[in-house]
Short mmCIF file of C-alpha atoms and ligand atoms in Angstrom, two decimals:
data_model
loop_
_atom_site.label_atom_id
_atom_site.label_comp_id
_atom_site.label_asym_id
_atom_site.label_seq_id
_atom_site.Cartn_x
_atom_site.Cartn_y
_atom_site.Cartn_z
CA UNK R 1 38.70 8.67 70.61
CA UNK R 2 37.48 6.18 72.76
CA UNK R 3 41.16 5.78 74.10
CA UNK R 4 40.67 9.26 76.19
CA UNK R 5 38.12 6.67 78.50
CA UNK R 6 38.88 5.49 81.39
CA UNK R 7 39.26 1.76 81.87
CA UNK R 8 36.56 1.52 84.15
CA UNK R 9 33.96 2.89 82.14
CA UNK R 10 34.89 1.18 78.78
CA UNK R 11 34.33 -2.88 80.11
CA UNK R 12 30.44 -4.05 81.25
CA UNK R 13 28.90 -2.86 83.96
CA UNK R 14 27.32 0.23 84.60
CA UNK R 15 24.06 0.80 86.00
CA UNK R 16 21.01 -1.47 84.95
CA UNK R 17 17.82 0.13 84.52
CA UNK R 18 14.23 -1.02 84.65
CA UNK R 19 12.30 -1.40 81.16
CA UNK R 20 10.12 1.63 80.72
CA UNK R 21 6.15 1.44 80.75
CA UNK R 22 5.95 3.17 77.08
CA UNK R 23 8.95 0.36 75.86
CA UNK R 24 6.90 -2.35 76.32
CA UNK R 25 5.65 -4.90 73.29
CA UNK R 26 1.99 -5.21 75.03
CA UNK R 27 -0.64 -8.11 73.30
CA UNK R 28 -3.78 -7.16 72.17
CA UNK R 29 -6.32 -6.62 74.96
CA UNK R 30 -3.70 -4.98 77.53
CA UNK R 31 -4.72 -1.71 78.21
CA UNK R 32 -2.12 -0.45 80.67
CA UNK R 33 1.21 -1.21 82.64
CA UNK R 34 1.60 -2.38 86.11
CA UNK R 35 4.77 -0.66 86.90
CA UNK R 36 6.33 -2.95 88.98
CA UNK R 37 9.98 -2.55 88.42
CA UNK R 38 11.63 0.27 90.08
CA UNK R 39 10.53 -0.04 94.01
CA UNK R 40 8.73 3.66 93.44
CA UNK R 41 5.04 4.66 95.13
CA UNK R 42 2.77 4.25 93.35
CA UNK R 43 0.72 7.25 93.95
CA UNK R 44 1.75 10.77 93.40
CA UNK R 45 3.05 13.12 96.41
CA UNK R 46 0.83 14.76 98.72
CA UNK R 47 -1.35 18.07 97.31
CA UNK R 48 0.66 20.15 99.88
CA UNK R 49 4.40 18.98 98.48
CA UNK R 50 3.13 19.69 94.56
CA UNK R 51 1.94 23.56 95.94
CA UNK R 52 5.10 24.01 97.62
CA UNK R 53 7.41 22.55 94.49
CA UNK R 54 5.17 25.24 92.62
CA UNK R 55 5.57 27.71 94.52
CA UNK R 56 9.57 27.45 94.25
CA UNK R 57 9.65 27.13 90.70
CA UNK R 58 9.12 31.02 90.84
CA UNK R 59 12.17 31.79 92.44
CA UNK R 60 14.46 29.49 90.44
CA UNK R 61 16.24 32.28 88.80
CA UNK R 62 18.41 32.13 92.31
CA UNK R 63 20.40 29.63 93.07
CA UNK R 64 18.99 27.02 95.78
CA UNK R 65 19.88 27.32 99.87
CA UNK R 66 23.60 25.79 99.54
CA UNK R 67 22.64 24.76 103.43
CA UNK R 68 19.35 22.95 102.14
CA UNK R 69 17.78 24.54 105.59
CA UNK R 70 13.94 24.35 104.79
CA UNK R 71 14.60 20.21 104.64
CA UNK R 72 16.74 20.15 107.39
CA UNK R 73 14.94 21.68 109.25
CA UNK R 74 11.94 19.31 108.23
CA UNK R 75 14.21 16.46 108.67
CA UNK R 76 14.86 17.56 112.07
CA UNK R 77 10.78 18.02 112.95
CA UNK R 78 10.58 14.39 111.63
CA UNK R 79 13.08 12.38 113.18
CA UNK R 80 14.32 14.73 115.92
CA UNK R 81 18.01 16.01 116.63
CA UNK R 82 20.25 14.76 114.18
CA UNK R 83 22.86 15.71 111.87
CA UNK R 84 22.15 15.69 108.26
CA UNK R 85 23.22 16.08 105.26
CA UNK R 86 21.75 16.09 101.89
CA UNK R 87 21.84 14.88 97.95
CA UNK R 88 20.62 14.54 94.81
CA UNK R 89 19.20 11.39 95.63
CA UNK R 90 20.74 8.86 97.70
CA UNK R 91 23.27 8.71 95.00
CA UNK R 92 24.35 11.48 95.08
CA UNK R 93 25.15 11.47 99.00
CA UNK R 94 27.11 8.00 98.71
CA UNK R 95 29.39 9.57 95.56
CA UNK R 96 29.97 12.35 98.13
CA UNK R 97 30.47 10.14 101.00
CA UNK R 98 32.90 8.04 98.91
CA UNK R 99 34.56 11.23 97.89
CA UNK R 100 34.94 12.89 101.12
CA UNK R 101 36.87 9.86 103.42
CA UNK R 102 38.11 7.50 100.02
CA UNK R 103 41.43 7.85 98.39
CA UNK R 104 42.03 6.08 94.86
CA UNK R 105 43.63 3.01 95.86
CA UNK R 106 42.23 2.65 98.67
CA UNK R 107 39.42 -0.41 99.72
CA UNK R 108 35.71 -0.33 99.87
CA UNK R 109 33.93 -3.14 100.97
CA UNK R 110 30.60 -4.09 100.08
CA UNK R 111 27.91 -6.49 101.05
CA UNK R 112 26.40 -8.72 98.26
CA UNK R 113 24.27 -9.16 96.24
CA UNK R 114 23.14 -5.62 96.48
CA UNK R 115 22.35 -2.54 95.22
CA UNK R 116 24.76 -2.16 92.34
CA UNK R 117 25.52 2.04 92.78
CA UNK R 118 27.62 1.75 95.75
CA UNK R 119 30.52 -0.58 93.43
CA UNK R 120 30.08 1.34 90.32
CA UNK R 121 30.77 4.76 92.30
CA UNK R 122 33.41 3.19 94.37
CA UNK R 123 35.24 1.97 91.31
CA UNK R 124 34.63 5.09 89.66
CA UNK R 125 36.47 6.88 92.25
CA UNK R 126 39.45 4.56 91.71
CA UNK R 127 38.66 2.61 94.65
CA UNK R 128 39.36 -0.94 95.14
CA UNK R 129 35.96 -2.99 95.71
CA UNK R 130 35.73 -6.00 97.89
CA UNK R 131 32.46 -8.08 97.63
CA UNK R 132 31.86 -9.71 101.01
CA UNK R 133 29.33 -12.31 100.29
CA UNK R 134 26.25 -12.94 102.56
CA UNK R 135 25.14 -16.20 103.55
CA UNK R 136 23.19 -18.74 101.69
CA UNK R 137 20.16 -17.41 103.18
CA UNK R 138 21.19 -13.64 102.34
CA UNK R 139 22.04 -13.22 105.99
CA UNK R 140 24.85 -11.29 107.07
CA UNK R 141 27.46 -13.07 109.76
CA UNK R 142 28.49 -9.62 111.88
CA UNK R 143 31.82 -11.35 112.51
CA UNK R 144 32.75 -13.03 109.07
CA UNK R 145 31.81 -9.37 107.60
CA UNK R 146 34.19 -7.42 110.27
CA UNK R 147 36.88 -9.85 109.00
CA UNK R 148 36.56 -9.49 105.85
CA UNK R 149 36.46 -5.28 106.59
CA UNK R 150 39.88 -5.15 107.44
CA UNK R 151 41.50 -2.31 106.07
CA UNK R 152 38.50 -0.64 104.18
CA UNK R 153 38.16 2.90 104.94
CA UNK R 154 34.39 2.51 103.81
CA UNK R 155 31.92 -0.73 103.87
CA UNK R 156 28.49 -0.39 102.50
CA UNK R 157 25.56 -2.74 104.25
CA UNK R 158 21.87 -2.23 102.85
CA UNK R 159 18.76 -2.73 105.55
CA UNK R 160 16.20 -3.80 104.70
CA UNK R 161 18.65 -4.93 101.82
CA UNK R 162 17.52 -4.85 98.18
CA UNK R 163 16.87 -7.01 96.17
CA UNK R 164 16.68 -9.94 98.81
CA UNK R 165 14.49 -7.66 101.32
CA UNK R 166 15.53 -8.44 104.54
CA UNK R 167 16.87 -6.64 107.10
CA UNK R 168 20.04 -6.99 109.68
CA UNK R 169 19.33 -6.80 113.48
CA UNK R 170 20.35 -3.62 114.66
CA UNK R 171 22.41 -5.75 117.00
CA UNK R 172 24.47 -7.09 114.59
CA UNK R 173 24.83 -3.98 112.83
CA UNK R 174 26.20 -2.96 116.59
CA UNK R 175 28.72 -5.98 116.60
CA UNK R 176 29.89 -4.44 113.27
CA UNK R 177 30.14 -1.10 114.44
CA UNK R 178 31.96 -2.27 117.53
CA UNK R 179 34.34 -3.93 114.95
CA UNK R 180 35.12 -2.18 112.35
CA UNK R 181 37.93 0.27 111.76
CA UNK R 182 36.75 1.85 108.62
CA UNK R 183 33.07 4.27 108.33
CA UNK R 184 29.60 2.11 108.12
CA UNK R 185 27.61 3.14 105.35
CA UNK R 186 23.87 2.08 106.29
CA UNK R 187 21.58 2.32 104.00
CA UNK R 188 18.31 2.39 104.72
CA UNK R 189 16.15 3.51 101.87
CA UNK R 190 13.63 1.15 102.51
CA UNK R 191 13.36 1.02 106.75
CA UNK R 192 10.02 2.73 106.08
CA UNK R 193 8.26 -0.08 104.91
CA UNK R 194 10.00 -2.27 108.14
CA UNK R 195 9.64 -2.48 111.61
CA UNK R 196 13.07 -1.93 112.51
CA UNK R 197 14.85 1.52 113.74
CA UNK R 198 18.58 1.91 113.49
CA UNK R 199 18.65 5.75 114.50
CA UNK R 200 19.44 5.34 117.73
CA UNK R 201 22.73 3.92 116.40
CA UNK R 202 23.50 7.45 115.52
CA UNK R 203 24.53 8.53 119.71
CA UNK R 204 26.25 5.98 120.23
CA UNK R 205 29.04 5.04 117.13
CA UNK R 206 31.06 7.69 115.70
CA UNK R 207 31.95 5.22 112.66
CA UNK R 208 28.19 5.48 111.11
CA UNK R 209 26.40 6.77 107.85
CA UNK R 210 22.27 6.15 107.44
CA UNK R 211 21.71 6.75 104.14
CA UNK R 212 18.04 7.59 103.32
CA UNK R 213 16.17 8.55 100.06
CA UNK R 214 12.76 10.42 99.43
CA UNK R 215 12.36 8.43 96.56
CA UNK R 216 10.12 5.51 97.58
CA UNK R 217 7.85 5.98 100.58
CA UNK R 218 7.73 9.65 99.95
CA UNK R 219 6.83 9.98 96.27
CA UNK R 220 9.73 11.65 94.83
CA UNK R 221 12.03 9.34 92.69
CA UNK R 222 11.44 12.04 89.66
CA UNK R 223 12.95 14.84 92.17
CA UNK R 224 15.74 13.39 93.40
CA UNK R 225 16.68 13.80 97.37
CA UNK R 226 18.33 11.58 99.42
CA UNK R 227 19.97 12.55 102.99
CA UNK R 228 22.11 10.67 105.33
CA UNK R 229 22.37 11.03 109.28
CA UNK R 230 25.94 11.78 109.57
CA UNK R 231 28.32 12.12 112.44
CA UNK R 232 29.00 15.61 114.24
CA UNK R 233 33.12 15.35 112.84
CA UNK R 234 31.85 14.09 109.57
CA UNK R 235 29.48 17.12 108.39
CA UNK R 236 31.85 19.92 107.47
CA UNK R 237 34.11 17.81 105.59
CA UNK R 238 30.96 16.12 103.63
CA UNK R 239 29.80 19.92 102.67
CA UNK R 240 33.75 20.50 101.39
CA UNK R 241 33.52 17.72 99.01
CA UNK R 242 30.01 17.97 97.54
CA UNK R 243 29.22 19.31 94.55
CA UNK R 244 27.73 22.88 95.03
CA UNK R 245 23.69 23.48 94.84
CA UNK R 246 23.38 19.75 94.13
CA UNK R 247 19.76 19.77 94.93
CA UNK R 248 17.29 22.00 93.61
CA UNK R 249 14.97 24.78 95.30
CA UNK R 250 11.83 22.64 94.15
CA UNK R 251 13.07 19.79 95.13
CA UNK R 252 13.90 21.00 98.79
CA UNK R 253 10.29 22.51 98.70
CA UNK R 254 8.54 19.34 97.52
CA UNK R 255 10.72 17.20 100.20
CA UNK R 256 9.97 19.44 102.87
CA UNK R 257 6.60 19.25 101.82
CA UNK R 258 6.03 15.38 101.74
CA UNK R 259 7.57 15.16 105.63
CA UNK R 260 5.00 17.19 106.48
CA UNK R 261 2.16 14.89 105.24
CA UNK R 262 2.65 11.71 108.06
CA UNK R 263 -0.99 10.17 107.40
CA UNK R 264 -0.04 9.79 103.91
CA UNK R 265 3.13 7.81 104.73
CA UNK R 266 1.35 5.42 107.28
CA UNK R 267 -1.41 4.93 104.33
CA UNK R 268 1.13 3.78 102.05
CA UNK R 269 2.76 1.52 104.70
CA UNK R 270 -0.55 0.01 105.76
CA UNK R 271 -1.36 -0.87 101.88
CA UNK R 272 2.08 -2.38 101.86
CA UNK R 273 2.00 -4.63 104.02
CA UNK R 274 -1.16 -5.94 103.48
CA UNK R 275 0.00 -6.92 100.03
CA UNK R 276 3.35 -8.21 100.64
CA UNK R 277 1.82 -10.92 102.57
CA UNK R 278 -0.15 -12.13 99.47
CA UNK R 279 2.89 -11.47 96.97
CA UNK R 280 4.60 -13.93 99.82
CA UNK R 281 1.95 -16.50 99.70
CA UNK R 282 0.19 -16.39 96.48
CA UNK R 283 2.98 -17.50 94.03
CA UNK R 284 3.88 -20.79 92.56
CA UNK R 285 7.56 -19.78 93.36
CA UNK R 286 10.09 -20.01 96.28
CA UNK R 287 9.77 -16.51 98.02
CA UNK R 288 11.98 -14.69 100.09
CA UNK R 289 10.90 -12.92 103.51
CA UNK R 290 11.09 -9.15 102.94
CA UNK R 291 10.76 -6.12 105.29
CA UNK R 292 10.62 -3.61 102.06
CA UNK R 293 8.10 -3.12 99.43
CA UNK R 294 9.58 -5.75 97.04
CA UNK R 295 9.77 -9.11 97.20
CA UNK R 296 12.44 -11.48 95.39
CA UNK R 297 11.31 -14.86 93.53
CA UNK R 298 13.31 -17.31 92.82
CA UNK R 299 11.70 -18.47 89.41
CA UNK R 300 13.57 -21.99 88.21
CA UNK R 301 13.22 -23.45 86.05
CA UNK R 302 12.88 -19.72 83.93
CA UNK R 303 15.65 -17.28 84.50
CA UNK R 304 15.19 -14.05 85.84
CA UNK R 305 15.56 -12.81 82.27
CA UNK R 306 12.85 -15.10 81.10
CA UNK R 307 10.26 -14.51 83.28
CA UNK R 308 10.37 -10.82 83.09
CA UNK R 309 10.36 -10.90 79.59
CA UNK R 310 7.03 -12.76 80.02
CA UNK R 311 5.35 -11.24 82.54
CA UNK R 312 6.47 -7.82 80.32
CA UNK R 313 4.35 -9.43 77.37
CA UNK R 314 1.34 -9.67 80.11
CA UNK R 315 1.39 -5.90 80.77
CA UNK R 316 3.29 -6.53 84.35
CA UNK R 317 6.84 -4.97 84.68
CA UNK R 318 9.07 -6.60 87.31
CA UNK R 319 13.09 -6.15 87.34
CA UNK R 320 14.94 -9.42 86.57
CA UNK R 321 17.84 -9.63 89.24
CA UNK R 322 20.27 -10.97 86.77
CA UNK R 323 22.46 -7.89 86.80
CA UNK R 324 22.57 -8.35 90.53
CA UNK R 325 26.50 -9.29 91.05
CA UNK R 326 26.70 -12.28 93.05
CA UNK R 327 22.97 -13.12 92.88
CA UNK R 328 22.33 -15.81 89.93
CA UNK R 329 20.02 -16.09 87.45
CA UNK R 330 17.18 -17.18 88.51
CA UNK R 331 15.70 -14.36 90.54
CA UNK R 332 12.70 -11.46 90.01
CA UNK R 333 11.99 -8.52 92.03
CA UNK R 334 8.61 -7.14 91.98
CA UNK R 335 7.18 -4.18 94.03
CA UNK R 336 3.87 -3.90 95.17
CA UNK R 337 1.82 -0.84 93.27
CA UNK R 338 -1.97 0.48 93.45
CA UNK R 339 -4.62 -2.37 93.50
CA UNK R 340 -5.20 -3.19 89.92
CA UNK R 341 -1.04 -3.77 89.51
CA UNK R 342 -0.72 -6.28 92.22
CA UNK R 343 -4.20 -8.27 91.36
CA UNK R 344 -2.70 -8.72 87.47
CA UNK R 345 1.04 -9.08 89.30
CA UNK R 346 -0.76 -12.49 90.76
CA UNK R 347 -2.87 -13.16 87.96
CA UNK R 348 0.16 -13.43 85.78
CA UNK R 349 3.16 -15.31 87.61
CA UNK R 350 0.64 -17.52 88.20
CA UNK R 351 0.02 -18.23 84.38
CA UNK R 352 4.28 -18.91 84.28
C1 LIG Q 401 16.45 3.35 95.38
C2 LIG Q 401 17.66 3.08 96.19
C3 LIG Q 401 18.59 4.08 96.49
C4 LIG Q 401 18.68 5.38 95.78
O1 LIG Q 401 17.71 6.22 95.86
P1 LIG Q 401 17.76 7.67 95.22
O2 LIG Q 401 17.55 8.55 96.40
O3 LIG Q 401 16.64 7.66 94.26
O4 LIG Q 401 19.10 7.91 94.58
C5 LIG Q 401 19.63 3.80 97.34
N1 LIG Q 401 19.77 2.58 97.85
C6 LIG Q 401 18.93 1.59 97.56
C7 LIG Q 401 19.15 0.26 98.16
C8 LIG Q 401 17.86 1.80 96.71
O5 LIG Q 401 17.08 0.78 96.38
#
């Protein structure tokens, strides 16, 4: 039966996904597992955003608010007068981005190495993908990447840009805008660990997408919401093509909830950026400047594959970047977690 698949799905690729905690061959004497993998806070959402996801699990006999108004509204108390729209996860808005402005056949262009979703559901789609590679030092030329944009109704630029953590001058992201025929996707799903703000893009560009996700600086990767700023002309047609009551009443609750709670946000920045400058410093590897709450190692002589297998057998998860197209082998990415995670992080690359 596996004929009935379609071509896409029935090669390699796919999505990669982190080792889990309870998967892991530990040695005797390791008690627990720095969770290191997956970019997630490491601390539970606010008290306020569990009471309201509580409170909305008694109504979930309804169907959720198709207009998701409780977090736009939040949205809109957070970051001021915007358009948004909403997902489950950022995933879930770029599938419906891709959906709502891609024909089969048509191109998507994407900047690598990056995150791998934005291929996967362009190809998926039955676009064709073009990899525009950035420059040795993961830098992205605005010019060279207009170029190669010709002709792709979408492109797809991360910022700060995972797994190599840096970030594009808005500037440059400007330059593109200025250049580009197609629609910008932006995504920005870790900004909130950096210094840099590309909102203000928004009034000026009709051609521009910020992707954002509640999953890492606000707690929620296990509830799944992700939003985008979107263009006025863009919204209606967005709501046409996404799939109905895609995110769930307690989800909206919890996300409203967490927007709410803005000391715990600049707590969690604080702590990581204090330890990003050690993870910088305090391996015997070549590091890579980051503005997220990763950072990427380059760990020759090992391969990525290696050394995560061996910090895995000292308790410490990190992602091996191997499945990163475009990327290499030789390349970790670790986030920074609670205390105790980073200090045996250190401890053990250091033992490599
Ligand atoms: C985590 C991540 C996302 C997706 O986040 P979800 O909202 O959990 O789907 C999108 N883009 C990048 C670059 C990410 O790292």
């Amino acid at each position: 039966m596996r004929r009935l698949v379609r071509a896409c799905f029935t090669g390699t690729g796919g999505y990669s996904y982190a080792k889990k905690a309870e998967n892991v061959a530990r040695e005797p004497g390791i008690d627990r597992v720095a969770r290191l993998a997956s970019n997630e806070n490491p601390w539970p959402p606010s008290p306020a955003a569990i009471g309201a996801a509580t409170e909305a699990l008694r109504t979930v006999n309804r169907y959720p608010d198709e207009r998701a108004t409780v977090l736009v509204e939040a949205l809109r108390r957070y970051h001021g007068d915007y358009r948004f729209v909403t997902g489950a996860g950022m995933d879930g808005v770029i599938e419906t981005v891709i959906r709502t402005v891609v024909e089969p056949g048509e191109t998507v262009a994407v900047s690598t190495p990056t995150f791998s979703f934005y291929g996967i559901a362009a190809a998926a789609h039955g676009a064709r993908v073009v990899n525009v590679p950035r420059g040795e030092d993961f830098s992205v030329d605005p010019a060279e990447f207009v170029e190669a944009c010709r002709g792709a109704k979408l492109a797809f630029l991360c910022s700060p840009n995972n797994p190599t953590g840096n970030s594009i001058p808005p500037e440059d992201v400007e330059e593109i805008l200025e250049g580009m025929e197609g629609l910008l996707f932006l995504d920005n799903a870790y900004v909130d660990f950096a210094d840099t703000d590309y909102r203000p893009l928004m009034r000026r560009h009709e051609n521009l997408v910020i992707g954002r996700t509640m999953s890492k600086i606000f707690a929620l990767a296990g509830l799944r919401v992700g939003y985008a700023f979107v263009p006025e002309w863009l919204e209606p047609f967005y709501q046409k093509a996404a799939t109905p009551f895609a995110l769930n009443s307690v989800s909206l609750a919890a996300a409203a909830g967490v927007l709410a709670d803005t000391d715990r946000v600049r707590e969690t920045r604080d702590h990581i950026g204090r330890w990003r400058q050690r993870f910088l410093t305090e391996t015997p590897f070549r590091t890579y400047p980051s503005d997220a709450n990763f950072v990427m190692i380059n760990v020759a002589p090992l391969t990525g594959d290696e050394a995560t297998e061996q910090l895995a057998a000292k308790g410490v998860l990190v992602r091996s970047c191997t499945s990163f197209p475009g990327l290499g082998n030789h390349y970790i990415r670790v986030c920074i977690g609670e205390d105790w995670e980073n200090v045996r992080f250190l401890e053990a690359i250091n033992t490599l």
